[in-house]
Coordinates of C-alpha atoms and ligand atoms in Angstrom, one line a residue:
X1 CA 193.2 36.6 191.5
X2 CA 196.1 34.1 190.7
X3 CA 196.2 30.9 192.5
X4 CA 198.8 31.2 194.8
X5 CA 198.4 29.9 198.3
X6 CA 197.7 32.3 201.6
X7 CA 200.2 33.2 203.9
X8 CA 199.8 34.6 207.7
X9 CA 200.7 38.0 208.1
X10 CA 202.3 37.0 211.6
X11 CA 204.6 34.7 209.3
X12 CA 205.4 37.4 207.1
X13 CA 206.0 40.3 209.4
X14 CA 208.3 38.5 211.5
X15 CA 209.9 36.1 209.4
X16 CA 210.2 37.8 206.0
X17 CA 213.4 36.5 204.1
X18 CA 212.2 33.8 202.3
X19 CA 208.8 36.2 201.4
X20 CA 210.7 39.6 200.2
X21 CA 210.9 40.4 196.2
X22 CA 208.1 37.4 195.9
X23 CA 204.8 37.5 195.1
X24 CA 202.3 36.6 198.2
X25 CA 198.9 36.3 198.9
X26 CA 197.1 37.8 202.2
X27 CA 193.9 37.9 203.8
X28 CA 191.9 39.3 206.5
X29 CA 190.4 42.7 207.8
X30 CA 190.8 46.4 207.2
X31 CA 191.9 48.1 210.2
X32 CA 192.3 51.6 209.0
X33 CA 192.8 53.3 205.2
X34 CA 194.9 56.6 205.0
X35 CA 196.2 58.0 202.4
X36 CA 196.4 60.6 199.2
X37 CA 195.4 60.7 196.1
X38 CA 198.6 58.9 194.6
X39 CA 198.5 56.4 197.4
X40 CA 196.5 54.2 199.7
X41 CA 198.1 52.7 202.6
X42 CA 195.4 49.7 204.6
X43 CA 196.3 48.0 207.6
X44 CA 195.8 44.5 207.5
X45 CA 195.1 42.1 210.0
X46 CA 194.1 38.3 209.8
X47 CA 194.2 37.4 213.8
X48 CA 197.5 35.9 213.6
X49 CA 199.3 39.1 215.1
X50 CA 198.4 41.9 217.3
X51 CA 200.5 43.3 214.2
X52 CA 198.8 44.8 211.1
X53 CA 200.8 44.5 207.9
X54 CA 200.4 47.2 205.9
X55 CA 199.1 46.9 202.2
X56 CA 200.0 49.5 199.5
X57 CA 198.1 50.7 197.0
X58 CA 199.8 52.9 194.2
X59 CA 196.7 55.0 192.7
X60 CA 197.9 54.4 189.1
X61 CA 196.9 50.5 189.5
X62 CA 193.8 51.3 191.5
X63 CA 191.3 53.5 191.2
X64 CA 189.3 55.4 193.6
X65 CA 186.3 53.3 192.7
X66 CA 187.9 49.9 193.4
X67 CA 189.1 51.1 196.5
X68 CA 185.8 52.5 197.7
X69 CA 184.6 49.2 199.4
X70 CA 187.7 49.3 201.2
X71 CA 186.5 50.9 204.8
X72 CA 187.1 49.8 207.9
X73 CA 186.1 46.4 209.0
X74 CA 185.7 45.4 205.9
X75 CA 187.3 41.9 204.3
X76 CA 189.8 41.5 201.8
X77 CA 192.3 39.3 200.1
X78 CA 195.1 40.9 198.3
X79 CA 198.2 40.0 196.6
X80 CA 201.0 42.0 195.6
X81 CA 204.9 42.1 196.3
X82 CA 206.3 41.8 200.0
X83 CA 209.2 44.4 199.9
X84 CA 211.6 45.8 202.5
X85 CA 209.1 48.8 204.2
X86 CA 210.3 52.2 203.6
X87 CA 207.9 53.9 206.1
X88 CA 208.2 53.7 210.2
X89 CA 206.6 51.7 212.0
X90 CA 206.7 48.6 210.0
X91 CA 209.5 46.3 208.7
X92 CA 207.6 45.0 205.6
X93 CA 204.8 45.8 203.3
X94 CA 202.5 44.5 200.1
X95 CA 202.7 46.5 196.9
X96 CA 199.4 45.5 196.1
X97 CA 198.2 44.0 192.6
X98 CA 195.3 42.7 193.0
X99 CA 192.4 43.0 195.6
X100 CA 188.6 41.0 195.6
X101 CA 186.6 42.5 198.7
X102 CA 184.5 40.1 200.4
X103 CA 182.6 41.7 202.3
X104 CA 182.5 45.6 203.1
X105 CA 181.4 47.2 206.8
X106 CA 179.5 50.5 206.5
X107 CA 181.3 53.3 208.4
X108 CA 178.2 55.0 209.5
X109 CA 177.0 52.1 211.0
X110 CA 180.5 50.2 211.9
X111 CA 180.8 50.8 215.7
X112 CA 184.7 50.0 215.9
X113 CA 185.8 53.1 213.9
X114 CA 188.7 54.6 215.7
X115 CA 191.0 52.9 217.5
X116 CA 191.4 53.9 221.5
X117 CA 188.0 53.1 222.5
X118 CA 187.0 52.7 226.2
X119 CA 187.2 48.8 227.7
X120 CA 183.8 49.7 228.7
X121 CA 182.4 51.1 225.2
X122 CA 183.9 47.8 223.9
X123 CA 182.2 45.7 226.7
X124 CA 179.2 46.8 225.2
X125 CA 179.9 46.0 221.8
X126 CA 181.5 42.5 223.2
X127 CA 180.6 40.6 219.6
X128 CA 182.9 42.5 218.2
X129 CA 185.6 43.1 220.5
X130 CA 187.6 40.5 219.0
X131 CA 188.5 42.7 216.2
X132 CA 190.3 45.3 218.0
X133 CA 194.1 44.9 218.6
X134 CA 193.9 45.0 222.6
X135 CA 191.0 42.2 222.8
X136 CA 192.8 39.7 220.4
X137 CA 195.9 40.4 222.2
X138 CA 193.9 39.0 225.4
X139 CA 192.2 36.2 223.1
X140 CA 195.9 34.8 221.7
X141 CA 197.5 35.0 225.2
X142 CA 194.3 33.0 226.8
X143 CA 194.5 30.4 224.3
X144 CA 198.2 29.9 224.9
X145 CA 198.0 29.7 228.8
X146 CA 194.9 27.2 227.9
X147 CA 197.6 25.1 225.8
X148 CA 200.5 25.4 228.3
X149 CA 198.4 23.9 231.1
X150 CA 197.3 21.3 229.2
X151 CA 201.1 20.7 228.1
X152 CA 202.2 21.0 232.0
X153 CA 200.4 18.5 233.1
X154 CA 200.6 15.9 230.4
X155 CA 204.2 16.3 230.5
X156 CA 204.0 15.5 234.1
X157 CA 201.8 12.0 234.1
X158 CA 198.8 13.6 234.7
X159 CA 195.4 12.8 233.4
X160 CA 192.7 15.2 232.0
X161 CA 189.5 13.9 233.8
X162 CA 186.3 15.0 232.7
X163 CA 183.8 15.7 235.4
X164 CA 180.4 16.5 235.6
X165 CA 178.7 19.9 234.4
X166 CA 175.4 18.9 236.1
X167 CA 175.6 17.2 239.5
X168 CA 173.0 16.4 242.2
X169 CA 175.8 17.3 245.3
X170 CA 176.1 20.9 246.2
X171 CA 178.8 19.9 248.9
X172 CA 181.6 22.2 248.4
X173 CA 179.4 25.2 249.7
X174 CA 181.9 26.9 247.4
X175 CA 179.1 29.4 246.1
X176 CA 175.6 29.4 245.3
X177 CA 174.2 27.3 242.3
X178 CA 172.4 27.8 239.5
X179 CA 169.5 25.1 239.4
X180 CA 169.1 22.8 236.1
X181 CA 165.2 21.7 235.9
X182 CA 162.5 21.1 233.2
X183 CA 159.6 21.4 235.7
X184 CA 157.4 24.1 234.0
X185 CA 157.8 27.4 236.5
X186 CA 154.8 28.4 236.2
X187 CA 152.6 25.1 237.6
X188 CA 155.0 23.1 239.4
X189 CA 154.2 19.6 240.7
X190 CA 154.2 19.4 244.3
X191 CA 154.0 16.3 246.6
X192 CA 152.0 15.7 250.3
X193 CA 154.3 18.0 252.3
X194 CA 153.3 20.9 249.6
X195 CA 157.2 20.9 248.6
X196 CA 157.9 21.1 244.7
X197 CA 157.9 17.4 243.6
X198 CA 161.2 16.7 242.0
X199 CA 160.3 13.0 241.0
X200 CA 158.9 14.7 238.3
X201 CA 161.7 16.4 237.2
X202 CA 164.2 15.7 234.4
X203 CA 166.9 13.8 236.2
X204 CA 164.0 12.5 239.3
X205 CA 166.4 14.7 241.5
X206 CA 166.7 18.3 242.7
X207 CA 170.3 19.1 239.8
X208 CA 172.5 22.1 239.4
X209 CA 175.2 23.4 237.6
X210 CA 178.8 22.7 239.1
X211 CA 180.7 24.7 241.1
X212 CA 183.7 23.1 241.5
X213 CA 184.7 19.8 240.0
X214 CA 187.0 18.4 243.2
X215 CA 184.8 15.9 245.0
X216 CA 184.5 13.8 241.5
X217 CA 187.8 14.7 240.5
X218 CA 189.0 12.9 243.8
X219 CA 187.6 9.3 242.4
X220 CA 189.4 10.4 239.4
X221 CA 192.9 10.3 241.5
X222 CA 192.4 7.8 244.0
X223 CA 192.5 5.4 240.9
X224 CA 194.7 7.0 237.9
X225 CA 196.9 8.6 240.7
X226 CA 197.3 12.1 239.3
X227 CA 194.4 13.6 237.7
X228 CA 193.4 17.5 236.3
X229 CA 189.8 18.7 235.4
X230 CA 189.9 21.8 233.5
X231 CA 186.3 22.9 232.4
X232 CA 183.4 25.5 233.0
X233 CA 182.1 26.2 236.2
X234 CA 179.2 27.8 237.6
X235 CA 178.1 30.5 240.6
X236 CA 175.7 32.4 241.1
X237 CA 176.8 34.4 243.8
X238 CA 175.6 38.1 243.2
X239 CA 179.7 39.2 243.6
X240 CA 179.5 42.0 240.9
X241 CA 183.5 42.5 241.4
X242 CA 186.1 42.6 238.9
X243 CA 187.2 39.0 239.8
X244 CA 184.2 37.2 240.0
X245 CA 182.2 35.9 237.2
X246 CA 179.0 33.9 236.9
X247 CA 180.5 31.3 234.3
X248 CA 184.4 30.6 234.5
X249 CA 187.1 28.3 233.6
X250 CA 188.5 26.1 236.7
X251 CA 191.8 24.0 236.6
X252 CA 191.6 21.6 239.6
X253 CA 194.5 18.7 239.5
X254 CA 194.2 16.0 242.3
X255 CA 197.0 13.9 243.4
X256 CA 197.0 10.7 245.0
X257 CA 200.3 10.3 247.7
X258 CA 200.7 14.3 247.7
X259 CA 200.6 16.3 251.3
X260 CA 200.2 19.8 251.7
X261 CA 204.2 20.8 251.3
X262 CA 204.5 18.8 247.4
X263 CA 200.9 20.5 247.0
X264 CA 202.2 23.8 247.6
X265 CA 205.3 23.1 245.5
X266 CA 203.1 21.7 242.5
X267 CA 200.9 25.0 242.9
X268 CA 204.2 27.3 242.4
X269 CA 206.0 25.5 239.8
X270 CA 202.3 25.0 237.8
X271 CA 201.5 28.8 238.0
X272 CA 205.5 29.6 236.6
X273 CA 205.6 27.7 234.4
X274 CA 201.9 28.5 232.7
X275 CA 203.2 32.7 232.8
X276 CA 207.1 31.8 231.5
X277 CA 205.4 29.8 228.5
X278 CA 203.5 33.1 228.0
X279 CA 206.3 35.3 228.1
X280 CA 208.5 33.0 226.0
X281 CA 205.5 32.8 223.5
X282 CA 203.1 35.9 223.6
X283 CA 205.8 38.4 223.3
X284 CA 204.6 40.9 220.9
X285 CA 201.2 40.5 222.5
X286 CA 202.4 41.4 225.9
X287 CA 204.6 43.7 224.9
X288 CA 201.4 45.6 223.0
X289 CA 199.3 45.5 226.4
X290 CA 201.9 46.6 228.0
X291 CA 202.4 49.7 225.7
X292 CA 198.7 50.7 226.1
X293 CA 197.8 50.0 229.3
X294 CA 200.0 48.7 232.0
X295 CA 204.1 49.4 231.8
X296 CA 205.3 47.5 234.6
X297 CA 203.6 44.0 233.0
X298 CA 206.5 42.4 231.8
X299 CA 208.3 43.1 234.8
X300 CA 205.4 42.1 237.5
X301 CA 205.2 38.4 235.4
X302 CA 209.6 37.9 235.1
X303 CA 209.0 38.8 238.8
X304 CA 206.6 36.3 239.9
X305 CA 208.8 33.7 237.7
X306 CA 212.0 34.5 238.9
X307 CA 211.1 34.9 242.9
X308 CA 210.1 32.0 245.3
X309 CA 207.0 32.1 247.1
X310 CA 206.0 32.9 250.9
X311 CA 204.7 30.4 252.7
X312 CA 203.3 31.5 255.8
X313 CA 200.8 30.1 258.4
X314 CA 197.3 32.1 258.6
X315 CA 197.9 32.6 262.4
X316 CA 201.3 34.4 261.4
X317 CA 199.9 36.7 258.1
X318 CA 196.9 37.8 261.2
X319 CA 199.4 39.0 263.6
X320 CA 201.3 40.7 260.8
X321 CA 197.9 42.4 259.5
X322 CA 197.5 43.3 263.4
X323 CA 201.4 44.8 263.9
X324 CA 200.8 46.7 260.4
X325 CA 198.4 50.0 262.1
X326 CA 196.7 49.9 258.4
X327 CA 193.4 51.1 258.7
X328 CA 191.5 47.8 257.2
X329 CA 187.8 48.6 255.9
X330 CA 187.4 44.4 257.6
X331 CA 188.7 44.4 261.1
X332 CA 191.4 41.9 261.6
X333 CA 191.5 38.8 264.2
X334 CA 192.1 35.4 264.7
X335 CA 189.4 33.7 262.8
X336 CA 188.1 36.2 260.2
X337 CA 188.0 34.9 256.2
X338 CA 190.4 37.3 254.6
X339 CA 189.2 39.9 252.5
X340 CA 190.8 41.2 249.2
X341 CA 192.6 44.4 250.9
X342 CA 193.9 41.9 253.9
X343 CA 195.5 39.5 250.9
X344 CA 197.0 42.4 248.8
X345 CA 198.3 43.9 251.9
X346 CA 200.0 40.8 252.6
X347 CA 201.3 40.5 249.0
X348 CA 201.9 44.0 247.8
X349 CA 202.8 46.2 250.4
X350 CA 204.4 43.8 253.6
X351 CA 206.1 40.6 251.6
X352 CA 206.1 42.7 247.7
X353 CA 205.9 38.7 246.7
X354 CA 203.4 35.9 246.0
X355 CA 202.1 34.3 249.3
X356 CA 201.1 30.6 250.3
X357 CA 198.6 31.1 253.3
X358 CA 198.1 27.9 254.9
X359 CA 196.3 26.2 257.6
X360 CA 193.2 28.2 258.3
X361 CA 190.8 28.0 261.1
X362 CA 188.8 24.7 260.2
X363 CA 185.5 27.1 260.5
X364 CA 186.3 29.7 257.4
X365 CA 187.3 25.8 255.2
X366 CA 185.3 23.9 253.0
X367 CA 184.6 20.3 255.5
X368 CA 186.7 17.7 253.2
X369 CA 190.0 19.5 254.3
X370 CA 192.4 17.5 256.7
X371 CA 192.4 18.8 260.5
X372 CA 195.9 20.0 261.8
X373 CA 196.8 17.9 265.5
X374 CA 196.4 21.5 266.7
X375 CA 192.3 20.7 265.8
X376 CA 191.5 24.2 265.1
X377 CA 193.5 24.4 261.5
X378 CA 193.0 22.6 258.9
X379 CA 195.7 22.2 255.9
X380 CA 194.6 24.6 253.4
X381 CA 196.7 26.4 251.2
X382 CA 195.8 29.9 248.9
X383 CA 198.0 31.4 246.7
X384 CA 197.5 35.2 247.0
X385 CA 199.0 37.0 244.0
X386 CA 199.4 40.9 243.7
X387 CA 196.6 42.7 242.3
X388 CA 194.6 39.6 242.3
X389 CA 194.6 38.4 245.6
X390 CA 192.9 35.1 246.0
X391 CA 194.2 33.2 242.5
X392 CA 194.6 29.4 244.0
X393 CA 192.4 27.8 246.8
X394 CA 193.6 24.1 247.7
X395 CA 194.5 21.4 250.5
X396 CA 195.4 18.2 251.6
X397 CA 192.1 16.5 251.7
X398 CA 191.0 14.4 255.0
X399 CA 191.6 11.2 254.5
X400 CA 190.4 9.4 257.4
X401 CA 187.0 8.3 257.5
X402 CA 185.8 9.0 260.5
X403 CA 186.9 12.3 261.1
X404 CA 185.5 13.0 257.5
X405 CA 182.1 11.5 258.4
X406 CA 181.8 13.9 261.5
X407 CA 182.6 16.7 259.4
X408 CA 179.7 15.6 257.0
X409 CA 177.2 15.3 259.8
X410 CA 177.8 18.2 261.9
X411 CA 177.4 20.4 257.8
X412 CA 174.3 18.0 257.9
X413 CA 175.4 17.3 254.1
X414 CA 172.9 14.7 252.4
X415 CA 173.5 11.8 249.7
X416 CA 178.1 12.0 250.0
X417 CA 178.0 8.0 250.0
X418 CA 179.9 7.7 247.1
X419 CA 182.5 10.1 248.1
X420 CA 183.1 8.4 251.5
X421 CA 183.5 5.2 249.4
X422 CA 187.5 7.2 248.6
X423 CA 187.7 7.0 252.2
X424 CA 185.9 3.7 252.7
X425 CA 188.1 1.8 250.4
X426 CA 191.8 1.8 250.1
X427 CA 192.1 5.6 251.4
X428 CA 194.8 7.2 250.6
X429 CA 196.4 11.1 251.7
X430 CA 195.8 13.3 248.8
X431 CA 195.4 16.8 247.9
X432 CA 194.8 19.2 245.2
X433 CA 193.6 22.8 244.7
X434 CA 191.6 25.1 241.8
X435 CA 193.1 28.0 239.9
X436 CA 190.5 30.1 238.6
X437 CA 191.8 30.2 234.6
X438 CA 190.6 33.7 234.1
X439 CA 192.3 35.3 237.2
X440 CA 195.4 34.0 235.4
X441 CA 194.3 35.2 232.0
X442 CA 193.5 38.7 234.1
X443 CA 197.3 38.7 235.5
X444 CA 199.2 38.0 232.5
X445 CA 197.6 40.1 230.6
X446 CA 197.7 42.9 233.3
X447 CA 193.9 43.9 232.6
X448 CA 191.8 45.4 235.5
X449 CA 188.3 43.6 234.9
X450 CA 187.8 39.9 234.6
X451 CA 184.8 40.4 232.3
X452 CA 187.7 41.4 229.6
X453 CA 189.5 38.2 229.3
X454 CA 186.7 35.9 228.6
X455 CA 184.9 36.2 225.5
X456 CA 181.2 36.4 226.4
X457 CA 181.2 37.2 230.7
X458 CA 178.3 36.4 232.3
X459 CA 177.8 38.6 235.5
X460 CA 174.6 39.2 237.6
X461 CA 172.1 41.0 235.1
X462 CA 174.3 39.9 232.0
X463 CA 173.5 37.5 229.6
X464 CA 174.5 38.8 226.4
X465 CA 174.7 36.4 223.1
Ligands
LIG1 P1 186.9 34.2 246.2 O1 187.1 34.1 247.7 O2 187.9 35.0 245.5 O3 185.5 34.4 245.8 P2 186.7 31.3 246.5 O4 187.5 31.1 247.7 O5 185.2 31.3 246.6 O6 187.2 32.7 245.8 P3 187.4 28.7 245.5 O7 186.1 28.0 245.8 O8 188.5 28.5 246.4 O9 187.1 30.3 245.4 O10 187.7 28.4 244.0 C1 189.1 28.2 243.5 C2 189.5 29.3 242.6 O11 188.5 29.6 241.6 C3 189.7 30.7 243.3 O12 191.0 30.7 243.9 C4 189.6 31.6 242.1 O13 190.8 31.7 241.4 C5 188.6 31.0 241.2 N1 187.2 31.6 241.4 C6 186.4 31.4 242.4 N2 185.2 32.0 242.2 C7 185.3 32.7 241.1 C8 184.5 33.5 240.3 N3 183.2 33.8 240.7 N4 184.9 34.0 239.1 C9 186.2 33.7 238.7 N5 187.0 32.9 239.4 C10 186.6 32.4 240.5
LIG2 MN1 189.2 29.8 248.0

């Protein structure tokens, strides 16, 4: 091989002119081989493009035997010419001149042999999933609403605040947790009351996994002002739905000095601006998922970018549920926690818009929200999105100490010192809310299932690599 340096194939398919009539250098894997016995034509893709570029191989260079390694899957570098593409299909491809295999993939045994496979045959082959055209698609686009709302809130005067992956507080009541211990299961020390002795164990305390980063992430912003945690999170509910997973991604920004209305307004502008950045820079990508499995995707995400928001109390979106004469699986009244078909009703078939619910009956809330004057609401706020339903759950939190305090006794919720101590000391109003990253991830890229926009889902019974 000559030494000339690597280029992207995402650089040379779609900006060619400085590339065409020179010699380049590629690399990456085989995603198909066709051909005849006087040419080869591979498709080439190195990640950077849900676009393969196609490599040419003219049978009087190459012969049969050097191509023979060349199968599907398999890894190559090649260099050649970059020409003006004759065929359809492509603007641009290699007139190959030299090619060193790396590594070949057997096709008897190489599962990802033709393309179209189910989302479920490639659940099950989730290692390799990545290598497909519609999986890197998701990958690219997840990275790149990872980057833009890192980019949104910097730009803003926010600050990314790390919070804690194990905790000793389960006060959110946000969902079940999965335990963190060293105690050995099968002999566990117990004390004089015959309960399991957790003086013994690694951290001297009962500890779990998080659920939900807020409580911390509220020391965070009663001292930096505004603050964003964006970081794993854990539940162990047994929800085997295509929204919920076991292990998922959780934006939660707190903001000192915010009340419900610039809470609701930082919620809308946050979740347009994190889908315009992927339209403006995932284009091929969506437009590729859009081809092959949902045609109305571009449309539903300029839709939600370009339209304002509802905002509607919960007492109003219950009457309107009521005055619908649907036939809900969940019987509607004042007081029930709204189920899925209750939000996408709301969303999809009566307002055909995004929807800001706010102030739900204080008994459905987690207890840190802040009680309305009517003292049955308190000031929550979920964004329902269509197809999604549920995508943001927030508030303005309650910041007077007292009130708080009676919340925490009447939950009967144990060891929330230091958390009163935001309350205790120079309170302050404040509010925040948590976008689940993967239910954004799931309605950008229009995909069904949750478990295919992360790359390794964990779900009750799976635990796979
Ligand atoms: P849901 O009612 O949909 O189960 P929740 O009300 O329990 O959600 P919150 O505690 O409000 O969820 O969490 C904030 C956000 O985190 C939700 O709006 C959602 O986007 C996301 N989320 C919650 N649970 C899960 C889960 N198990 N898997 C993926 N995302 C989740
Ligand atoms: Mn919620």
């Amino acid at each position: 091989m000559k030494d000339i340096r690597r280029t992207l194939v995402a650089k040379l398919i779609n900006d060619p002119a400085e590339y065409i009539g020179k010699e380049v250098d590629v690399k990456g894997w085989v995603r198909s081989r066709r051909g005849n016995k006087y040419v080869q034509f591979v498709a080439l893709n190195d990640g950077s493009s849900v676009k393969s570029l196609q490599i040419v191989f003219d049978l009087a260079k190459f012969s049969e035997e050097d191509l023979k390694l060349v199968t599907t899957g398999s890894s190559i570098n090649v260099q050649g010419t970059l020409v003006e593409s004759q065929g359809k299909g492509q603007n641009v491809e290699i007139q190959a001149e030299a090619l060193k295999v790396y590594g070949t993939a057997d096709p008897e045994t190489y599962p990802l042999q033709k393309k179209g496979h189910s989302l479920e045959f490639l659940r099950e082959k989730a290692h390799l999933r990545p290598r497909t055209n519609f999986f890197s698609a998701v990958l690219r686009i997840r990275h790149a609403l990872a980057y833009a709302v890192h980019k949104f809130f910097n730009d803003k005067g926010f600050y990314y605040f790390h919070t804690p992956l194990i905790t000793a507080s389960d006060c959110e009541g946000a969902g079940a947790q999965f335990q963190v211990t060293t105690l050995p299961l099968t002999d566990l020390p117990v004390n004089e009351e015959g309960k399991i002795d957790y003086s013994k164990d690694f951290f001297g305390k009962m500890a779990s996994l998080t659920v939900s980063g807020q409580l911390e992430g509220e020391l965070g912003a009663t001292a930096l002002g505004c603050i964003y945690t964006f970081g794993p999170t854990f539940r162990a509910e047994n929800s085997n739905t295509p929204r919920h997973l076991s292990e998922f991604w959780m934006i939660e920004p707190e903001m000192a000095f915010y009340e419900i209305q610039d809470n609701m307004d930082l919620a809308e502008e946050f979740i347009k601006y994190c889908i315009n950045y992927a339209l403006e820079h995932c284009k091929d990508d969506i437009e590729f998922l859009a081809e092959h499995f949902d045609k109305e995707l571009p449309e539903r995400l300029r839709f939600v970018v370009e339209n304002d928001f509802v905002r509607l109390p919960y007492t109003e979106g219950i009457r309107i549920l009521e005055e619908s004469g649907k036939k809900f699986e969940f019987p509607v009244h004042w007081g029930i926690d709204l189920a899925s078909e209750h939000e996408r009703y709301l969303v999809e078939e009566h307002f055909k818009k995004p929807v800001i619910l706010t102030d739900y009956p204080k008994e459905i809330k987690a207890f840190y929200m802040k009680l309305n004057d009517d003292g049955k609401t308190v000031r929550a706020m979920d964004v329902l999105f269509p197809k999604i339903g549920e995508i943001i759950g927030g508030s303005q939190r309650e910041e007077d100490l007292a009130k708080l305090q009676a919340r925490v006794d009447e939950m009967g919720l144990e060891g929330m010192d230091w958390y009163l101590d935001t309350r205790r000391f120079g309170s302050v109003p404040h509010s925040g809310f948590g976008l689940g990253f993967e239910r954004l991830v799931l309605f950008v890229t229009g995909m069904q299932n949750i478990r295919d926009v992360i790359p390794f889902p964990r779900y009750p019974k799976n635990c796979e690599y």
